[in-house]
Amino acid sequence: MGRSPESQHPRKAFGWAARDSSGVLSPFNFSRRETGEKDVTFKVLYCGICHSDLHMLKNEWGNSIYPLVPGHEIAGVVTEVGSKVQKFKVGDKVGVGCMVGSCNSCQSCADDLENYCPKMILTYAAKYVDGTITYGGYSDTMVADEHFVIRIPDGMPLDAAAPLLCAGITVYSPLRYFELDKPGLHVGVVGLGGLGHMAVKFAKALGAKVTVISTSPNKQKEAIEQLGADSFVVSREQDQMQAAMGSLDGIIDTVSAVHPLFPLIGLLKNHGKLVMVGAPEKPLELPVFPLLMGRKIVGGSCIGGMKETQEMIDFAAKHNVKPEIEVIPIDYVNTAMERLLKADVKYRFVIDIGNTLKASS
């Protein structure tokens, strides 16, 4: 299907944006580009709120561009496709995650690792190839190159699919790459927020035994009874940490605040891997001696490429892996940000864009 005549001009779009680093969001009219020959345009129905949205709103990483429309866990239904689009048609359920472009010519792109392309273009607050600034999913419509669009499987509700496009792939990718995806392995998950609860669910679905490591004893019941973890260790309790020493094949560390790594390295078996997926604002201290004594690794991982993201969401649909979500209207978004700052959400806010975002005149 080609473009309809009205799409020859930039289309009107509406969303919520922050105008400065106070981070307060309010209604915002802007334009999306016309549907190019390889573009997919879709009506946004749901958008997850990621912790990085909070960092970006307040320019805590120093790279924000205002006005800033956040959101990179975007799910909706295709309304138009460009003349050369092959993978999607009008009516398909689709999503866009953290990126909308890459160079297509480097080794990372050739290896289906667009997420590590030096010219990777973020879904919002970045410069697109045409020189415009990208705007995210706290908006009514989205236009993206088909290569960066994910097909959402039939069995996966759109509100649950949204957080998988960032939180889901962020933990699935390191489980696969660092080979913590085999039955019989024992995986630790540090932190039980948006990323952590997904790490528990994916590790269990991949066949691993899972121990949650948290500073909050009150999360034990839900970790085991609701999320399916096998055991729970309170990281502030010396005796519990001592009892778990040398028991884990790998750890997915989802904490985005400054925290000590030394106790976590002690939980690893020889050749164990501590993989960081949270992004603390300040550098962490890394004691080297415990790494030497057991040939242990500290690594990092950032989202996943497009091929792996599709694999992840297909796996999630097949194994019924869904995030725990709290669906909110758009006008609750500033309150949601305040609650997110206090970790007062189980475990991911998802904005009901389709039913609650109304364009202002």
XYZ file of C-alpha atoms in Angstrom:
361
model
C 0.000 0.000 0.000
C 1.345 3.412 -0.950
C 0.940 6.758 0.675
C -2.337 8.594 0.698
C -2.248 12.169 -0.663
C -2.557 13.835 2.741
C 0.628 12.118 3.921
C 2.778 14.148 1.519
C 3.022 16.787 4.248
C 4.313 16.393 7.791
C 1.428 15.067 9.856
C 0.122 16.805 12.944
C 0.933 14.967 16.144
C 0.046 15.508 19.751
C 1.704 14.360 22.935
C 3.062 15.400 26.301
C 6.486 17.019 26.572
C 8.881 18.535 29.076
C 10.061 22.033 28.140
C 13.071 22.143 30.500
C 14.997 20.141 33.117
C 12.298 20.629 35.754
C 10.929 17.548 33.992
C 7.268 18.577 34.250
C 5.228 17.192 31.353
C 2.348 19.036 29.693
C 0.382 18.863 26.386
C 2.423 19.548 23.242
C 1.548 19.903 19.543
C 4.250 18.917 17.038
C 4.789 17.298 13.622
C 5.784 13.799 12.531
C 7.377 13.280 9.123
C 5.304 11.986 6.232
C 5.332 8.224 5.714
C 8.468 7.533 3.667
C 8.722 4.576 1.285
C 10.207 2.322 3.973
C 8.292 3.803 6.918
C 5.557 2.350 9.065
C 3.124 4.800 10.666
C 1.083 3.579 13.607
C -1.459 4.821 16.103
C 0.093 4.646 19.576
C -2.178 2.818 22.028
C 0.171 2.180 24.967
C 3.545 3.482 26.119
C 5.543 2.180 29.085
C 7.358 4.516 31.466
C 11.022 3.550 31.769
C 13.335 4.762 34.544
C 15.504 6.334 31.838
C 12.546 8.595 30.904
C 12.932 10.106 34.374
C 16.699 10.633 33.914
C 16.123 12.202 30.481
C 13.304 14.515 31.619
C 15.642 16.024 34.208
C 18.723 15.955 31.938
C 20.592 13.845 34.494
C 22.731 12.267 31.772
C 23.465 15.656 30.158
C 22.177 14.788 26.661
C 18.520 15.844 26.769
C 17.037 18.060 24.034
C 13.922 20.110 24.829
C 11.042 20.096 24.170
C 11.326 16.412 25.055
C 8.582 13.866 24.359
C 9.708 10.723 26.224
C 8.704 7.094 25.734
C 10.501 4.157 24.124
C 8.206 1.281 25.046
C 5.622 1.987 22.374
C 2.842 -0.322 21.162
C 0.045 0.299 18.706
C -1.644 -0.539 15.397
C -0.379 0.253 11.874
C -2.357 2.945 10.040
C -0.159 3.413 6.957
C 2.892 1.852 5.289
C 5.317 3.180 2.685
C 5.418 1.763 -0.857
C 8.551 -0.350 -0.203
C 7.542 -1.754 3.195
C 7.561 -5.555 3.081
C 7.048 -6.776 6.642
C 3.927 -4.892 7.760
C 0.467 -3.960 6.603
C -2.319 -1.709 7.905
C -3.936 -3.223 10.998
C -0.843 -5.087 12.249
C 0.048 -4.875 15.945
C 3.515 -3.375 16.258
C 5.940 -1.718 18.619
C 9.025 0.489 18.752
C 11.658 0.274 21.478
C 14.734 2.340 22.318
C 16.049 3.063 18.821
C 14.747 4.224 15.457
C 17.911 4.284 13.357
C 21.509 3.155 12.856
C 24.183 3.492 10.151
C 23.460 0.115 8.432
C 27.100 -0.141 7.364
C 29.242 -0.898 10.439
C 30.158 -4.321 11.823
C 27.588 -4.013 14.649
C 24.783 -3.395 12.150
C 26.009 -6.317 9.999
C 25.900 -8.533 13.107
C 22.290 -7.554 13.998
C 23.611 -5.485 16.902
C 22.222 -2.103 15.884
C 22.091 -1.277 19.609
C 25.924 -1.037 19.578
C 26.179 0.995 16.352
C 28.167 4.193 17.025
C 25.511 6.099 15.045
C 22.498 4.458 16.698
C 19.573 6.926 16.843
C 17.510 6.953 20.013
C 13.714 6.985 19.814
C 13.531 10.393 21.471
C 15.784 13.408 22.189
C 18.172 12.509 19.352
C 18.884 13.848 15.874
C 17.347 11.804 13.060
C 19.000 11.375 9.628
C 16.882 14.211 8.190
C 18.120 16.602 10.889
C 14.883 16.632 12.901
C 14.721 15.816 16.617
C 13.123 12.474 17.506
C 10.026 12.404 19.706
C 8.938 9.383 21.729
C 5.770 7.496 22.515
C 3.970 9.785 24.956
C 2.134 10.807 21.776
C -0.745 9.789 19.536
C 1.187 8.642 16.479
C 4.590 7.206 15.565
C 6.533 6.946 12.284
C 9.552 4.639 12.048
C 11.637 2.800 9.460
C 10.254 -0.731 9.186
C 13.619 -2.205 10.210
C 13.152 -0.711 13.683
C 9.552 -1.849 14.094
C 8.714 -5.023 16.029
C 5.788 -7.297 15.243
C 3.769 -7.962 18.397
C 2.549 -11.590 18.484
C -1.196 -12.247 18.586
C -1.205 -13.751 22.065
C 0.485 -10.721 23.643
C -1.767 -7.876 24.871
C -0.503 -4.478 23.717
C -0.355 -2.966 27.216
C 1.859 -5.850 28.404
C 3.927 -5.824 25.202
C 5.060 -2.204 25.644
C 7.537 -2.702 28.562
C 9.059 -5.745 26.860
C 10.489 -3.421 24.182
C 12.954 -1.947 26.693
C 12.774 -3.666 30.094
C 12.222 -7.085 28.504
C 15.049 -7.007 25.971
C 17.427 -5.337 28.453
C 17.405 -8.475 30.626
C 16.755 -11.116 27.946
C 19.818 -10.133 25.890
C 22.444 -10.624 28.659
C 20.815 -13.885 29.800
C 21.324 -15.200 26.259
C 24.708 -13.641 25.472
C 26.387 -14.587 28.754
C 24.884 -18.101 28.472
C 22.801 -17.841 31.627
C 19.884 -19.282 29.648
C 20.448 -22.989 30.300
C 18.328 -25.193 32.564
C 20.098 -26.059 35.803
C 22.036 -22.809 36.103
C 21.570 -20.614 39.170
C 21.009 -16.928 38.352
C 20.865 -14.029 40.796
C 18.803 -10.907 40.118
C 19.727 -7.726 41.995
C 16.857 -5.270 42.428
C 13.183 -6.034 41.917
C 11.897 -3.094 39.884
C 10.858 -2.772 36.238
C 13.970 -4.580 34.967
C 14.454 -6.949 37.898
C 11.001 -8.494 37.849
C 11.395 -9.162 34.098
C 14.815 -10.754 34.704
C 13.217 -13.155 37.205
C 10.463 -14.111 34.759
C 12.764 -14.599 31.751
C 15.410 -16.530 33.718
C 12.701 -18.862 35.066
C 11.191 -19.318 31.578
C 14.678 -20.194 30.263
C 14.940 -22.928 32.898
C 17.258 -21.360 35.472
C 16.974 -21.409 39.248
C 16.590 -17.801 40.436
C 17.619 -16.000 43.624
C 16.499 -12.397 44.116
C 18.964 -10.143 45.970
C 17.319 -7.056 47.436
C 17.733 -4.483 50.207
C 13.977 -4.766 50.957
C 12.896 -7.773 53.069
C 9.249 -6.880 52.352
C 9.671 -7.926 48.703
C 10.368 -11.565 49.579
C 6.785 -12.796 49.427
C 5.995 -11.330 46.016
C 9.395 -12.363 44.585
C 8.707 -15.999 45.412
C 4.913 -16.301 45.301
C 4.072 -13.900 42.467
C 7.158 -13.809 40.275
C 8.323 -17.399 40.761
C 11.795 -16.842 42.253
C 13.254 -19.853 44.083
C 14.915 -17.951 46.900
C 15.465 -14.471 48.302
C 18.497 -12.885 49.937
C 18.407 -9.586 51.836
C 21.687 -7.947 50.824
C 21.967 -6.035 54.129
C 21.791 -9.260 56.181
C 25.352 -10.546 56.578
C 24.320 -14.096 57.523
C 22.043 -14.445 54.462
C 24.779 -13.166 52.124
C 27.306 -15.487 53.776
C 25.024 -18.485 53.281
C 24.703 -17.673 49.555
C 28.459 -17.173 48.934
C 29.770 -18.930 45.824
C 26.342 -20.228 44.805
C 25.498 -18.290 41.622
C 26.566 -18.928 38.003
C 25.672 -15.368 37.076
C 23.988 -12.229 38.330
C 21.893 -9.682 36.440
C 22.319 -6.399 38.355
C 19.440 -4.042 37.530
C 20.086 -1.364 40.166
C 20.533 2.148 38.784
C 21.718 3.700 42.076
C 25.261 3.608 43.469
C 25.747 0.337 45.387
C 28.660 -1.917 46.474
C 29.788 -4.637 44.044
C 32.154 -6.466 46.406
C 29.399 -8.447 48.214
C 27.807 -9.427 44.874
C 31.079 -10.734 43.427
C 31.323 -12.935 46.519
C 28.025 -14.621 45.622
C 29.430 -15.872 42.307
C 30.890 -19.313 41.702
C 34.307 -19.530 40.053
C 34.011 -18.247 36.434
C 30.777 -16.489 37.435
C 29.553 -13.369 35.640
C 28.176 -10.184 37.167
C 26.316 -8.340 34.402
C 25.329 -4.708 34.886
C 22.178 -3.493 33.142
C 21.260 -0.611 35.482
C 22.966 2.734 34.832
C 24.033 4.527 38.034
C 24.850 8.223 37.532
C 28.192 7.970 39.371
C 31.022 5.427 38.893
C 30.947 2.298 41.072
C 33.933 0.938 42.967
C 35.255 -2.286 41.471
C 37.480 -4.388 43.738
C 39.792 -6.420 41.496
C 41.157 -8.982 43.950
C 37.915 -10.982 44.253
C 37.756 -11.132 40.442
C 41.221 -12.688 40.289
C 40.353 -15.278 42.933
C 37.936 -17.307 40.848
C 38.344 -15.870 37.340
C 35.129 -13.883 37.622
C 33.813 -11.345 35.126
C 32.028 -8.017 35.485
C 30.286 -7.095 32.240
C 27.597 -4.845 30.879
C 24.761 -5.089 28.387
C 22.497 -2.545 26.689
C 19.115 -3.505 25.196
C 19.451 -5.776 22.118
C 19.452 -5.671 18.331
C 16.250 -5.773 16.293
C 16.507 -9.479 15.453
C 16.988 -10.412 19.120
C 14.190 -8.065 20.247
C 11.785 -9.870 17.906
C 13.065 -13.209 19.217
C 12.504 -11.993 22.794
C 8.901 -10.903 22.296
C 8.065 -14.115 20.395
C 9.587 -16.122 23.273
C 7.613 -14.048 25.795
C 4.348 -14.724 23.958
C 5.097 -18.446 23.698
C 6.031 -18.821 27.394
C 3.477 -16.333 28.749
C 6.145 -13.968 30.113
C 4.440 -10.647 30.819
C 5.425 -7.646 32.929
C 3.386 -6.675 35.976
C 1.891 -3.334 34.986
C -0.161 -0.462 36.356
C -2.073 1.185 33.502
C -2.550 4.942 33.941
C -4.160 7.843 32.053
C -1.836 10.416 30.458
C -2.846 13.187 32.861
C -1.498 11.080 35.760
C 1.984 10.988 34.219
C 3.628 13.639 36.457
C 2.357 11.855 39.579
C 3.609 8.571 38.123
C 7.102 10.089 37.737
C 7.089 11.128 41.409
C 6.047 7.611 42.407
C 8.683 6.073 40.121
C 11.353 8.142 41.866
C 10.261 6.498 45.145
C 10.077 3.040 43.496
C 6.350 3.064 44.294
C 5.163 0.929 41.368
C 4.689 -2.790 40.796
C 6.452 -2.914 38.447
C 5.930 -0.807 35.362
C 3.654 2.111 34.611
C 2.025 1.904 31.184
C 0.205 4.934 29.804
C -3.121 4.218 28.106
C -2.465 6.577 25.209
C -5.308 5.353 22.996
C -8.099 6.082 25.469
C -6.752 9.041 27.453
C -4.579 11.242 25.186
C -6.855 13.878 23.678
C -5.487 16.481 21.270
C -5.748 20.081 22.368
C -6.834 22.625 19.807
